[in-house]
XYZ file of C-alpha atoms in Angstrom:
280
model
C 0.133 0.071 -0.086
C 3.022 2.542 1.032
C 4.513 1.537 -2.276
C 1.294 2.612 -4.103
C 0.459 5.547 -2.484
C 4.229 6.546 -3.250
C 4.064 5.881 -7.129
C 0.552 7.691 -7.073
C 2.182 11.018 -5.552
C 5.035 10.658 -7.956
C 2.905 10.683 -10.774
C 0.840 13.849 -9.470
C 3.869 15.758 -8.586
C 5.345 15.065 -12.202
C 2.194 16.190 -13.750
C 1.771 19.292 -11.647
C 5.228 20.197 -12.964
C 4.414 20.126 -16.718
C 7.721 18.528 -17.583
C 7.212 14.884 -17.182
C 9.610 12.992 -14.938
C 11.017 10.380 -17.340
C 12.885 12.117 -20.054
C 15.296 15.353 -20.763
C 13.730 15.285 -24.081
C 10.305 16.143 -22.535
C 12.018 19.096 -20.281
C 13.422 20.615 -23.597
C 10.592 20.802 -25.520
C 8.718 22.311 -22.548
C 11.661 24.820 -22.087
C 11.821 25.328 -25.865
C 7.833 26.177 -26.047
C 7.877 28.692 -23.339
C 10.945 30.451 -24.576
C 9.196 30.782 -27.918
C 6.492 32.126 -26.174
C 8.251 34.803 -24.278
C 9.996 35.643 -27.829
C 6.832 36.235 -29.639
C 5.361 38.062 -26.925
C 8.323 40.454 -27.134
C 8.219 40.696 -30.718
C 4.536 41.650 -30.630
C 5.272 44.343 -27.554
C 8.112 45.992 -29.895
C 5.941 46.137 -32.892
C 2.956 47.593 -31.140
C 5.099 50.263 -29.559
C 6.519 51.249 -32.820
C 3.039 51.362 -34.037
C 2.019 53.363 -31.231
C 5.084 55.513 -31.638
C 4.456 55.951 -35.497
C 0.752 57.148 -34.588
C 1.900 59.358 -32.222
C 4.126 61.138 -34.882
C 1.217 61.466 -37.311
C -1.962 61.780 -35.433
C -2.201 64.469 -32.996
C 1.347 63.718 -31.555
C 4.240 66.270 -30.779
C 7.301 67.272 -33.042
C 9.984 69.016 -31.592
C 11.894 71.180 -33.986
C 15.006 72.909 -33.410
C 16.172 76.675 -34.629
C 18.728 79.300 -33.566
C 16.818 82.341 -32.565
C 19.580 84.709 -33.662
C 18.736 85.306 -37.370
C 15.904 87.893 -37.596
C 13.358 88.240 -39.032
C 13.297 84.421 -39.714
C 14.164 83.493 -36.059
C 14.586 85.511 -32.985
C 13.816 85.553 -29.170
C 10.187 87.251 -28.591
C 9.171 89.459 -25.969
C 7.912 86.387 -24.052
C 11.651 84.973 -24.081
C 10.121 82.209 -26.422
C 11.817 81.814 -30.486
C 9.436 83.652 -32.773
C 9.965 84.592 -36.347
C 8.783 83.578 -39.728
C 10.442 80.228 -39.327
C 8.767 79.367 -35.806
C 5.243 80.639 -37.249
C 5.513 78.599 -40.325
C 6.742 75.135 -39.006
C 3.598 75.993 -36.065
C 1.346 76.443 -39.395
C 2.690 73.318 -40.745
C 1.703 71.167 -37.442
C -1.378 72.748 -37.581
C -1.622 71.455 -41.134
C -0.833 67.950 -39.770
C -2.869 67.897 -37.011
C 0.107 67.792 -34.579
C 1.609 69.949 -31.967
C 5.053 71.838 -32.626
C 7.592 72.603 -30.080
C 10.385 74.968 -30.997
C 13.616 74.408 -29.145
C 16.415 77.280 -29.360
C 20.083 75.831 -30.050
C 23.278 76.688 -31.136
C 23.099 76.719 -35.142
C 25.981 74.628 -35.461
C 24.452 71.684 -33.316
C 21.208 71.572 -35.349
C 22.119 68.841 -38.128
C 23.658 66.534 -35.862
C 20.735 66.825 -33.220
C 18.202 65.738 -36.046
C 16.837 62.167 -35.385
C 17.757 62.118 -31.898
C 17.224 65.291 -29.608
C 15.128 66.854 -32.362
C 12.362 65.660 -35.034
C 13.846 68.382 -37.523
C 14.965 71.766 -38.037
C 14.123 74.931 -39.478
C 16.449 77.849 -39.009
C 17.111 79.607 -42.202
C 19.178 76.698 -43.261
C 20.735 76.184 -46.580
C 20.393 73.331 -48.705
C 23.944 72.264 -49.278
C 25.550 68.647 -50.677
C 27.234 68.577 -47.231
C 24.095 68.808 -45.324
C 22.277 66.381 -47.618
C 24.807 63.737 -46.534
C 23.543 63.671 -43.184
C 19.544 65.051 -43.362
C 16.721 64.861 -45.747
C 15.329 68.116 -47.033
C 11.703 69.430 -47.698
C 10.896 71.448 -50.676
C 12.677 74.939 -50.498
C 10.250 77.297 -48.760
C 12.310 80.467 -49.525
C 15.058 81.907 -51.813
C 17.954 84.023 -50.272
C 21.462 85.420 -51.183
C 24.337 86.639 -49.108
C 25.140 90.272 -48.152
C 28.366 92.213 -47.325
C 27.821 94.341 -44.064
C 30.762 96.975 -43.918
C 31.094 100.071 -41.812
C 29.699 103.357 -42.957
C 32.591 104.614 -44.008
C 34.575 101.626 -45.458
C 35.723 101.268 -48.909
C 34.607 97.308 -49.568
C 32.726 96.999 -52.726
C 33.890 94.283 -54.705
C 35.323 90.445 -54.175
C 38.672 91.641 -54.440
C 38.234 94.235 -51.845
C 37.697 91.490 -49.407
C 40.936 89.651 -49.796
C 43.109 89.839 -47.102
C 40.481 91.327 -44.493
C 39.129 89.705 -41.479
C 35.743 88.729 -41.983
C 33.034 87.756 -39.526
C 30.317 85.404 -39.486
C 28.242 82.824 -37.744
C 29.527 79.553 -36.752
C 28.319 77.219 -39.466
C 26.374 79.268 -41.739
C 27.197 79.920 -45.714
C 28.847 83.338 -44.503
C 31.534 81.217 -42.938
C 32.012 78.866 -45.728
C 32.400 81.925 -48.263
C 34.882 83.811 -45.923
C 36.866 80.854 -46.010
C 37.137 80.472 -49.676
C 38.027 84.292 -49.665
C 41.879 84.637 -50.843
C 44.224 85.606 -47.550
C 41.010 86.496 -45.556
C 40.809 85.748 -41.931
C 37.376 84.088 -41.108
C 36.395 84.977 -37.326
C 33.144 83.101 -36.366
C 30.599 83.613 -33.744
C 27.825 81.874 -32.191
C 25.340 84.899 -32.764
C 25.336 87.278 -35.679
C 24.839 90.149 -33.775
C 28.376 89.505 -32.125
C 29.909 89.654 -35.364
C 28.176 92.926 -36.265
C 29.245 94.504 -32.920
C 32.652 93.436 -33.761
C 32.217 94.939 -37.118
C 31.025 98.304 -35.336
C 33.915 98.354 -32.968
C 36.416 98.060 -35.835
C 37.767 94.324 -35.123
C 36.565 93.079 -38.196
C 36.363 94.464 -41.539
C 33.176 92.771 -42.844
C 30.511 90.500 -42.215
C 28.871 87.983 -44.561
C 24.940 87.210 -43.549
C 21.858 86.503 -45.462
C 20.073 89.306 -46.979
C 17.065 89.438 -44.344
C 19.143 89.807 -41.102
C 21.422 92.084 -42.851
C 18.631 94.576 -43.493
C 17.555 94.071 -39.921
C 21.049 94.883 -38.682
C 21.276 97.730 -41.120
C 18.308 99.290 -39.405
C 19.738 98.503 -35.813
C 23.069 100.429 -36.317
C 21.879 102.839 -38.662
C 24.488 105.407 -39.734
C 27.481 103.022 -38.409
C 27.170 100.277 -41.009
C 26.141 100.016 -44.620
C 24.984 96.670 -46.569
C 25.831 95.602 -50.075
C 24.155 92.903 -52.230
C 26.003 89.775 -52.550
C 25.693 89.829 -56.362
C 28.508 92.347 -56.232
C 30.676 89.781 -54.782
C 29.574 86.928 -57.128
C 27.549 85.257 -54.360
C 25.099 83.024 -55.695
C 21.023 82.666 -54.785
C 20.311 80.035 -52.028
C 17.389 78.235 -50.901
C 16.098 77.423 -47.327
C 14.503 74.273 -46.463
C 13.177 72.495 -43.325
C 15.913 69.546 -42.467
C 14.557 66.271 -41.497
C 15.772 62.739 -40.652
C 17.195 60.483 -43.286
C 14.236 58.680 -44.863
C 11.442 60.236 -42.685
C 7.884 60.008 -43.800
C 7.491 63.525 -42.763
C 9.385 64.806 -45.759
C 6.217 64.126 -47.890
C 3.657 65.346 -45.147
C 5.634 68.712 -44.768
C 5.955 69.070 -48.388
C 2.198 68.644 -48.902
C 1.588 70.826 -45.803
C 3.702 73.787 -47.502
C 1.653 73.552 -50.724
C -1.628 73.469 -48.694
C -0.489 77.063 -46.832
C 0.961 78.601 -50.098
C -2.376 77.779 -51.826
C -4.735 79.113 -49.007
C -2.511 82.413 -48.532
C -1.099 81.525 -45.394
C 2.312 81.169 -46.247
C 2.291 84.886 -48.000
C 0.424 86.426 -44.928
C 3.414 84.968 -42.922
C 6.021 86.528 -45.098
C 4.250 89.957 -45.227
C 4.161 89.749 -41.437
C 7.535 88.995 -40.471
C 9.422 89.644 -43.856
C 7.503 92.373 -45.061
C 7.957 91.516 -48.984
């Protein structure tokens, strides 16, 4: 009787453990099934999370765009301490078209491209489309054409490209103005984190000229009236450039933003923002 009871208890215990007590094969099969179930669950969870994240980006989600609020009238710090300007208003209008909230983060211009896809979802900062930048990001369709201007002191005799040779030229770090300065024969390229600092150094005689885009040049010309003058970049052989919104490589937002830009131009919103911020 005791032997029969012991055998019965052993059978019950083996069944409860779900592994069988008779062979390693049964144990391995059960373990593999459990591992497979865990892996399938993990995969399903990952896919669901990815789907949710994608939905957040296209259905009422939040997009964070970087800018450099030192480039009026495209971006500057408003009276409330927050980034404002044409680019800021434009990207927020794009967000409304896409049904998403847009938050704008003020950053150093030179760090914008490297931050796209990790710290920020994109950048809008009067950024010129270049082949070098295309290697790191995708761009929307261009939304504005610009040309570089040269700012000099009011009594300067600089007027042509040859006049810039061997001069000290100020520009904002990472901008087209910096790249142009570096290519001028004998010139010393002096870079600044903020364009206003370059112009201040011009006014104080520490640089001979500043190269910057047309619209901010016009703003600084007004701000420092009588102390500086501006010269059209065409006099120096500077070519027209195109501004666009920078986005991560392969981002689906490129097509969505392009469509939003078309819609904003079609309904008059784009022109209204140009009139409000740029005055053209």
